[in-house]
Structure formats: structure tokens, C-alpha cells
Short mmCIF file of C-alpha atoms in Angstrom, two decimals:
data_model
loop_
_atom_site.label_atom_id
_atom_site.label_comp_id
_atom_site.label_asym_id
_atom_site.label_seq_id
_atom_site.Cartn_x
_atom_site.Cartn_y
_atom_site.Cartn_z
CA UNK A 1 0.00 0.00 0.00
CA UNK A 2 1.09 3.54 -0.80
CA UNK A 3 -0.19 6.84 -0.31
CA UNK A 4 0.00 8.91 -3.80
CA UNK A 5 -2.12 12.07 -3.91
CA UNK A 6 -4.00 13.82 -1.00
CA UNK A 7 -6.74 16.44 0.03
CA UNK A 8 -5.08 17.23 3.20
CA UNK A 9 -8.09 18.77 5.77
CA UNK A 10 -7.04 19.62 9.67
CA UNK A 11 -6.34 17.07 12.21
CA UNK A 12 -9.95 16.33 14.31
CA UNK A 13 -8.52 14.17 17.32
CA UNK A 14 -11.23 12.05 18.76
CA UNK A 15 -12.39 12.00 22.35
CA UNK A 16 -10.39 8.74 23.89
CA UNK A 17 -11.77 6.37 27.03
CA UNK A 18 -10.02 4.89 29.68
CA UNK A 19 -8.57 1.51 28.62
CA UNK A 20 -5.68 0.47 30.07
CA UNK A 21 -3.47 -2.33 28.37
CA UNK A 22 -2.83 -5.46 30.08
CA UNK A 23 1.13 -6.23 30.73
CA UNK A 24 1.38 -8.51 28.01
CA UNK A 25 -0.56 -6.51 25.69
CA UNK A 26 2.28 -3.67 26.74
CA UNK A 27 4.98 -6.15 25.86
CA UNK A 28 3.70 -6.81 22.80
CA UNK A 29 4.08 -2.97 21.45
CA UNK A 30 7.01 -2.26 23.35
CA UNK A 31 8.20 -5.18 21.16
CA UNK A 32 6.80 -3.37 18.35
CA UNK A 33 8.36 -1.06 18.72
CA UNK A 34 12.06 -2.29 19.01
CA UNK A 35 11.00 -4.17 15.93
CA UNK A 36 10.24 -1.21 14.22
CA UNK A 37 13.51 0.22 14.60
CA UNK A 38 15.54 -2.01 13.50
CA UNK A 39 13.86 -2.80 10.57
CA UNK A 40 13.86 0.95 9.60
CA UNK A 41 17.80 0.48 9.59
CA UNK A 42 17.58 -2.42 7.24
CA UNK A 43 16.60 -1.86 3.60
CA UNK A 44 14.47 -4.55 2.35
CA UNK A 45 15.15 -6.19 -1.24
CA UNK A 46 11.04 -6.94 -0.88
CA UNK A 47 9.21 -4.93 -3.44
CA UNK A 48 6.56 -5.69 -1.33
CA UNK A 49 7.86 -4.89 1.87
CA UNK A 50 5.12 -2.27 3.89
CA UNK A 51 7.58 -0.45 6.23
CA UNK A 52 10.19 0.06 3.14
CA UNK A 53 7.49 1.49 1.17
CA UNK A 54 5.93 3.70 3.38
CA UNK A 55 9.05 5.34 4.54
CA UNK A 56 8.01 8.62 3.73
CA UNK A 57 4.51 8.35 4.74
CA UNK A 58 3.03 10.10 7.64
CA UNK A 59 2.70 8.52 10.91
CA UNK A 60 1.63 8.88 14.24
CA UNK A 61 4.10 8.29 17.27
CA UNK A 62 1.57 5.86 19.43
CA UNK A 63 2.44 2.03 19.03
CA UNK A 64 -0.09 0.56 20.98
CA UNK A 65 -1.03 -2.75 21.95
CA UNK A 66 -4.12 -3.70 20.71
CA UNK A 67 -6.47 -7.14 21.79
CA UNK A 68 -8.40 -9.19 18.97
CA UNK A 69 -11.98 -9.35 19.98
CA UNK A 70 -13.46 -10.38 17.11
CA UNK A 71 -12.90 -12.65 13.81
CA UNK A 72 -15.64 -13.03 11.06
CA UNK A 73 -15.63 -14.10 7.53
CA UNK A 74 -16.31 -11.19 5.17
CA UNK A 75 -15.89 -12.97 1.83
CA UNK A 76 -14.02 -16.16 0.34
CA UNK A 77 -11.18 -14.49 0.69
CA UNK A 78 -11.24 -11.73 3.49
CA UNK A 79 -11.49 -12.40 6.95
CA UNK A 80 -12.25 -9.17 9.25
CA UNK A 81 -10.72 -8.43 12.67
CA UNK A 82 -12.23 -6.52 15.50
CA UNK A 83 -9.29 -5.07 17.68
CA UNK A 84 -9.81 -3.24 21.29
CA UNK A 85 -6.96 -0.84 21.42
CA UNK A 86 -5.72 -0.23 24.52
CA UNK A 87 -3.74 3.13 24.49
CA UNK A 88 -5.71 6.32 25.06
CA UNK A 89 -3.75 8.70 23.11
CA UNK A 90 -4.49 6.18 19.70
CA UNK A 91 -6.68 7.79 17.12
CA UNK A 92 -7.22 7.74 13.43
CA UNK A 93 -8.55 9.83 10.85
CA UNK A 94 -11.38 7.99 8.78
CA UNK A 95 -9.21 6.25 5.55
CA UNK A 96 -6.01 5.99 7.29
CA UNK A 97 -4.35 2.59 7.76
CA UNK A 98 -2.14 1.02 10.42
CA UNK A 99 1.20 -0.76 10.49
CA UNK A 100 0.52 -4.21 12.19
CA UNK A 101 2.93 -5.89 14.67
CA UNK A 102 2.51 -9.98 15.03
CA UNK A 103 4.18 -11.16 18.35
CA UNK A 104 6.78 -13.61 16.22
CA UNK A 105 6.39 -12.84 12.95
CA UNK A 106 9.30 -10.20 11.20
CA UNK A 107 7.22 -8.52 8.74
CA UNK A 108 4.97 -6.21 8.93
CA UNK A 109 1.57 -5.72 7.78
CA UNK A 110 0.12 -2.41 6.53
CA UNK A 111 -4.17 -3.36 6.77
CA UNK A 112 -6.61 0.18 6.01
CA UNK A 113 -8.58 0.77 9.18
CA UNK A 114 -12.30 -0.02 7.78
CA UNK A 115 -14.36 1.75 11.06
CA UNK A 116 -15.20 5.00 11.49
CA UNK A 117 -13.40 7.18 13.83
CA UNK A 118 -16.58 7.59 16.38
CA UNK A 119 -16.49 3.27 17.14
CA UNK A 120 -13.08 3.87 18.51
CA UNK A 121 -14.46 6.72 20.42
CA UNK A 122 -17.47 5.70 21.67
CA UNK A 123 -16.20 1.69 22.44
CA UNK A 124 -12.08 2.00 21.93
CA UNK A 125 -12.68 -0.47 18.81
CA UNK A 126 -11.17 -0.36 15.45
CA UNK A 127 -11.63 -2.85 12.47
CA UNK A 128 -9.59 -4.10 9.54
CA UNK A 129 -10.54 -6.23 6.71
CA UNK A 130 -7.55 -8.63 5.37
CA UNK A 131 -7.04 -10.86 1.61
CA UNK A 132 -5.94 -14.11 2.16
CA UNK A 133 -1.77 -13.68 0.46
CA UNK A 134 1.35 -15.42 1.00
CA UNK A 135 2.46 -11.79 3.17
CA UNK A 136 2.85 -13.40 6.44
CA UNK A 137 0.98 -10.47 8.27
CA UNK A 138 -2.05 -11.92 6.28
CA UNK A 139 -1.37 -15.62 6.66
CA UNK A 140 -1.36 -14.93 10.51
CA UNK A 141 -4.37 -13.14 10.19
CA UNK A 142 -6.05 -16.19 8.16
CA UNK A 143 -4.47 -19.30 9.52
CA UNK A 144 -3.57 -18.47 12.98
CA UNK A 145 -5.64 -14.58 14.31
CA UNK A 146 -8.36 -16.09 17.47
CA UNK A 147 -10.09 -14.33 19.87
CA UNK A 148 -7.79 -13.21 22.47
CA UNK A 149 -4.72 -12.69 20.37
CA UNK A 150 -2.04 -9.92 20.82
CA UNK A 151 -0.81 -7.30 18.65
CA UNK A 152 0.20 -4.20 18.03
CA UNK A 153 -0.96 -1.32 15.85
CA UNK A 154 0.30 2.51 14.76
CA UNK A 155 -1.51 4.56 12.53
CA UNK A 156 -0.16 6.03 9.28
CA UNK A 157 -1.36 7.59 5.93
CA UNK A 158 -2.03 10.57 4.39
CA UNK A 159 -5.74 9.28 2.22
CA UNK A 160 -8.52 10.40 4.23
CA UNK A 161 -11.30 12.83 5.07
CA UNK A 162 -11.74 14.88 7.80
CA UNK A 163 -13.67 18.29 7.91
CA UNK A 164 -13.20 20.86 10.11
CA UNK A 165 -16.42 22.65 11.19
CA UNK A 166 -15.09 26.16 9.10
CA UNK A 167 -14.50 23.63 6.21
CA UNK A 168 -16.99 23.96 2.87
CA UNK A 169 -19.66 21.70 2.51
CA UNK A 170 -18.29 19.00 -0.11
CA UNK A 171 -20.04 16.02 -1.79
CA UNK A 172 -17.69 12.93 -2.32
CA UNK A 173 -17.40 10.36 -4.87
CA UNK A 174 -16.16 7.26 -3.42
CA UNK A 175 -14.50 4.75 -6.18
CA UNK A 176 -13.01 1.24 -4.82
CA UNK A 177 -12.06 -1.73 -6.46
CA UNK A 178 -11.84 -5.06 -4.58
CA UNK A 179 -10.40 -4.50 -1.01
CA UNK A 180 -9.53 -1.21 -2.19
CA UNK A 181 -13.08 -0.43 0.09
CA UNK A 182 -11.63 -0.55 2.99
CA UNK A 183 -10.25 2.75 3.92
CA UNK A 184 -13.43 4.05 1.25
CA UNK A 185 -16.26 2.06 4.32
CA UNK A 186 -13.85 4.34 6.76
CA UNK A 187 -14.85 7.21 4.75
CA UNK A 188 -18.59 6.06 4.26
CA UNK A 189 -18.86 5.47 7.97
CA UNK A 190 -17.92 8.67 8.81
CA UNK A 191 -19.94 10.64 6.50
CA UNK A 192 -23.14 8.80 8.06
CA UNK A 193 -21.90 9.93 11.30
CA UNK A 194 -21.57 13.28 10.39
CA UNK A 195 -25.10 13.63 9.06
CA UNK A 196 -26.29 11.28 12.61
CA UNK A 197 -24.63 14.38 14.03
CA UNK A 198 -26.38 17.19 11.83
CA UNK A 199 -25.67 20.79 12.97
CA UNK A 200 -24.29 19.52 16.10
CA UNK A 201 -20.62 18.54 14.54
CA UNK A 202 -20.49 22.18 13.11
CA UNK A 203 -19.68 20.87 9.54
CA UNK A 204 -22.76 20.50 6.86
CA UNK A 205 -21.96 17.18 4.96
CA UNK A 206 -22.85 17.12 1.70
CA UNK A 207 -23.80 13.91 -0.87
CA UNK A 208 -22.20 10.87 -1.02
CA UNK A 209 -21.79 8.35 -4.04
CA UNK A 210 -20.16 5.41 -3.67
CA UNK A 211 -18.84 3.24 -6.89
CA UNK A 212 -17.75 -0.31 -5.80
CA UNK A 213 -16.56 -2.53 -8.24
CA UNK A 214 -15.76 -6.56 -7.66
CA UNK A 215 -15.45 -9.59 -9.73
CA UNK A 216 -18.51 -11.02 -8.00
CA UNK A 217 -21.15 -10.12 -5.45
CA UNK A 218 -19.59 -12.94 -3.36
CA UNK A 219 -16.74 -10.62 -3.43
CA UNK A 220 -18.17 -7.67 -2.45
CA UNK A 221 -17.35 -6.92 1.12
CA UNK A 222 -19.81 -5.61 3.86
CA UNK A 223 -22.24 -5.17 1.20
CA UNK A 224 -25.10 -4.95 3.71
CA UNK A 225 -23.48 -2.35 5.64
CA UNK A 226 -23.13 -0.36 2.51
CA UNK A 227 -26.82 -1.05 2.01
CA UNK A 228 -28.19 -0.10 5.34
CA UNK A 229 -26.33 3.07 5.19
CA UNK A 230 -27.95 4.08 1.38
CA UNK A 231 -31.43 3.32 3.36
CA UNK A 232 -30.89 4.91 6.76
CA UNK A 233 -29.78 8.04 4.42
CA UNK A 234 -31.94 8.35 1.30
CA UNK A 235 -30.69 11.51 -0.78
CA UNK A 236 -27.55 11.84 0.76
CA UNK A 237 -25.82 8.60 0.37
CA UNK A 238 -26.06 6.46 -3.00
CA UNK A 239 -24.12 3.46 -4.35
CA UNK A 240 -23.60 1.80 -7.55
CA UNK A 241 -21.99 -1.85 -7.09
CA UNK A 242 -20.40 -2.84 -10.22
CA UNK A 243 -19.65 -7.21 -10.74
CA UNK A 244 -17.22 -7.90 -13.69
CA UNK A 245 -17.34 -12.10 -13.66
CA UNK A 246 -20.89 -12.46 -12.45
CA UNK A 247 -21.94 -16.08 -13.41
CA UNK A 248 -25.20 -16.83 -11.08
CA UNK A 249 -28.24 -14.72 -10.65
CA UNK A 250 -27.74 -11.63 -8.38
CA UNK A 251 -30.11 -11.39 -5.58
CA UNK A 252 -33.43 -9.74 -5.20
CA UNK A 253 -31.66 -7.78 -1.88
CA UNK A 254 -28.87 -6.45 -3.88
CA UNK A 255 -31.12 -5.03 -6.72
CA UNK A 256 -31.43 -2.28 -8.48
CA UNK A 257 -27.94 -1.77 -7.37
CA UNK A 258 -26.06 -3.86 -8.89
CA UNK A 259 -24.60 -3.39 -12.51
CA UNK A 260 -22.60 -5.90 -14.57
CA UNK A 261 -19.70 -4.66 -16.05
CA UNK A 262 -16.69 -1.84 -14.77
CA UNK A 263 -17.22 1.23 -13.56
CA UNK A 264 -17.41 3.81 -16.46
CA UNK A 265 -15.50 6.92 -16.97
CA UNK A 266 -19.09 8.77 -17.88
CA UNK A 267 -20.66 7.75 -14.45
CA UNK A 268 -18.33 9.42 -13.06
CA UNK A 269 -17.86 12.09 -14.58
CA UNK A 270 -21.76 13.00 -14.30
CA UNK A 271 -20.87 13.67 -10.84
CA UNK A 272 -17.98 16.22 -11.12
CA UNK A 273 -18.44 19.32 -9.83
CA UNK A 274 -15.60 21.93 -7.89
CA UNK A 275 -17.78 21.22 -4.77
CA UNK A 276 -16.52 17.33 -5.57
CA UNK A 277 -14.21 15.79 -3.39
CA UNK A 278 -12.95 12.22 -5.31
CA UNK A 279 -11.66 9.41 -3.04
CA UNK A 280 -9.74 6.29 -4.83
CA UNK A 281 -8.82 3.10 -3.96
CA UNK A 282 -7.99 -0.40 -5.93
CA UNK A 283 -5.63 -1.69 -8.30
CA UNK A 284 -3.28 0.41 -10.08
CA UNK A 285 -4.58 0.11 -13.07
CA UNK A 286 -7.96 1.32 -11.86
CA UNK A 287 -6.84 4.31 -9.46
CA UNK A 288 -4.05 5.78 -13.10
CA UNK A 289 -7.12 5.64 -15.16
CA UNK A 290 -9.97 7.36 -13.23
CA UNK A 291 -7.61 10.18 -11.28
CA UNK A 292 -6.45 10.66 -15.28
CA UNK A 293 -9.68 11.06 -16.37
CA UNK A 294 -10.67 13.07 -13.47
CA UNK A 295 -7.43 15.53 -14.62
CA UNK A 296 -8.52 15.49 -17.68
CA UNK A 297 -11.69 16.62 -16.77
CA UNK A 298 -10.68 20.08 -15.31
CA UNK A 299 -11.45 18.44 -11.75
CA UNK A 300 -8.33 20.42 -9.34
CA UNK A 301 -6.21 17.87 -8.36
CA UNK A 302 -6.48 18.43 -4.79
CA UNK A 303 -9.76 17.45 -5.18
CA UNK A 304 -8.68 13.78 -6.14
CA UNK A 305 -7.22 11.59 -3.50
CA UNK A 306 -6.17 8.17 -4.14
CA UNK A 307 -4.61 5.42 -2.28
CA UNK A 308 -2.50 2.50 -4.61
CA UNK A 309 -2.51 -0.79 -3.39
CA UNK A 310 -0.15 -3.77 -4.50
#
């Protein structure tokens, strides 16, 4: 994963509870830590390597320990995590990600927080949704994450939104491919907690649209979340969910929102405006070719923020 381009709002810092970390859930991030350091002396020949290349990224200074509390099955591929972080001084800005410490294992994983900032607030949760790869971050996650497990998290990134109450009202166009939703259902979260919050969080949200594309609907992760949040906010938050391999029926509880086929450049660019903030997130291929089009399109490129994963 690497940060490319960014709309940059203020930091909001959320309100934090009083959690305190067990002793071994200490140990584990002070072992983070020391982990972290030496491996930031060591230049990896992994083109794949997460701490290597994210060097340059923004981080925070917290390491904290952080307790699995929950495991689930998202897809055939993805299993979720719920983590209860321990340290008060962690917080996140929705579509930020975290560096992930294993207790044992040398590399480390770089996994798109998927919550909203106000979970962690309100219940001192976070959650992360991980593809089943040979990275052994993810095949600890798959083969070997329970209940009860140990870890260690830090935040980092510089893809997310965050408005400041003396911020203009923007609408946002959401585009993810594949797991590229994760930090995107960060974003989403947050913009239905905004407009939960109404005048009360000083900032006036404006639309959302949200443009999810996946092989299958099998693949498409926390589709009834997505769902619940389009009905809970009629008018304000829409989605389109593209399949590009669909070979069953879709169901009657996905329709009329599901399309077969990839996302097209005219769908999106019926919804560019200069009041349009554009948030992307999948495969290369897919994140070049819509911020291009997007350029090409007079949209300001601060106004396009895109996250690459590989």
C-alpha cells in the first residue's frame, strides 16, 4: 500500500476512554516497537515490503497494543478483525491505515482501518478487513488470528477525510475496487456519522456516491453495511456496485444496485463538480485511469485523492 495524492483537511482528534493495556498486551508494542527500529535500519530487497514502502509516509508516534476481539468471515477471501486498542492517546482519521505488529512474525503488515473514527471513540474499537496472500501479516491473520490474540498497531497515511467545522460543505465520490473499500467504508462510515450528528458537529456534509466494483457479489465486502447506510440516508448517500465475472443470478436484496460490467468513466464524470471531493482506492490500473480522467476533466487535483494498493 502507498499513499499517492491527497486532500489534506485539519487534524480532528477524537475523544479517547479509559482503557488500560494489560502487561502482556504492553509487551507486545514495546516489542513493536524495538522491531520497528531495527527494521527501519535495514533496507528490504522486498518490493513488497510495507515499512520500506511507506518510509516517507506520515505517521503517528503511538504504538499501541491492541487485543483481537473479534474474527468473522467477510468474503471467500477476506477475513475481518475486530481489535480493542488499549492506548488512550491512539486515534485515526477515517481512511487511514495502520502498520501491524505480530508477536513472532518479522514482517509487517500495513491493513486500512475499515471503522469510522466515532467506534473507537465511543467503544475504543477499530476494524480491519484482510485478503488471504502469502504476506505473512495476512497468513497470521487467516491461519492463525483467534479471539484473544495480541498485537500491536500505529496509525499512518495521508488518504482520508476529515472536515473541520469552518470547512466547505463538499459532496464525495467514493470509487473502490476489490479490497480497495476498505479505507473508502472508513470514509462512508464517517460521513453517516456526520449527518447522525447534523448541525451539532459544526460541519454540513454534503452527498455521497459510492462506486464499488468486484469480480462477483460474493466478493463484495460488507455489502449490507453499505446497504443499510444508502437506506438509513436516502438523498444523501447512494451506491452503484459494479460485478465484472458475475456467473449466477444476483439477488433480489442487492437489486437495483447492482450493474454488470466496470465502472465507467461517464458515471463518473456526471458527478464532477468543484464542490466534488474524489476518493480512490484499488488496483493500479484502476486508481491511473480514473484520477487521469478526473485531470482530464478540469477536476483540481487536490480534489482527487487516491490510495494504490499492490
Amino acid at each position: 500500500m502507498a499513499c499517492a495524492a491527497v486532500w489534506l483537511p485539519g487534524l480532528r482528534r477524537g475523544c479517547v476512554g479509559a482503557l488500560r493495556a494489560p502487561a502482556a498486551a504492553s509487551r507486545v508494542a514495546a516489542s513493536a516497537s524495538r522491531h520497528l527500529a531495527r527494521t527501519s535500519m535495514m533496507k528490504s530487497r522486498r518490493k513488497t515490503d510495507h515499512l520500506e514502502r511507506t518510509a516517507s509516509v506520515i505517521r503517528r508516534e503511538v504504538v499501541s497494543a491492541a487485543r483481537v476481539c473479534g474474527v468473522a468471515r467477510e468474503s471467500p477471501t477476506v477475513r475481518s478483525l475486530r481489535l480493542q486498542v488499549a492506548d488512550q492517546d491512539f486515534s485515526f482519521k477515517a481512511g487511514q491505515w495502520v502498520d501491524f505488529f505480530v508477536p513472532g512474525v518479522s514482517v509487517v503488515g500495513g491493513f486500512s482501518i475499515c471503522s469510522s473514527p466515532r467506534l473507537l471513540e465511543q467503544e475504543r474499537m477499530i476494524e480491519l478487513a484482510v485478503k488471504y496472500t502469502n504476506h505473512p501479516p495476512a497468513l497470521w491473520i487467516h491461519n492463525e488470528c483467534a479471539v484473544g490474540s495480541e498485537v500491536a498497531v500505529r496509525v499512518g497515511g495521508e488518504f482520508f477525510f476529515d472536515p473541520q467545522p469552518a470547512d466547505a460543505s463538499r459532496n464525495l465520490v467514493l470509487i473502490a475496487g476489490g479490497v480497495g473499500i476498505n479505507p473508502l467504508l472508513s470514509i462512508l462510515r464517517h460521513t453517516a456519522d456526520l449527518h447522525r450528528a447534523g448541525e451539532g458537529c459544526g460541519y454540513e456534509m454534503g452527498t455521497v456516491k459510492l462506486f464499488y466494483s468486484a469480480k462477483t457479489t460474493s466478493e463484495l465486502l460488507f455489502k449490507k453495511n453499505i446497504l443499510d447506510l444508502v437506506n438509513e440516508f436516502p438523498g444523501k448517500i447512494a451506491c452503484r456496485l459494479h460485478v465484472t465475472k458475475q456467473t449466477t443470478q444476483v439477488s433480489a436484496e442487492l437489486q437495483p444496485y447492482v450493474t454488470e460490467g466496470r465502472i465507467t468513466e461517464e458515471e463518473i464524470r456526471a458527478h464532477s463538480s468543484h464542490e466534488t471531493l474524489f476518493y480512490i482506492c484499488g488496483p493500479p490500473p484502476m486508481t491511473e485511469f480514473f484520477s487521469k480522467q478526473l485531470e482530464s476533466s478540469h477536476v483540481p487535483r487536490e480534489h482527487i485523492c487516491f490510495e494504490k494498493w499492490w
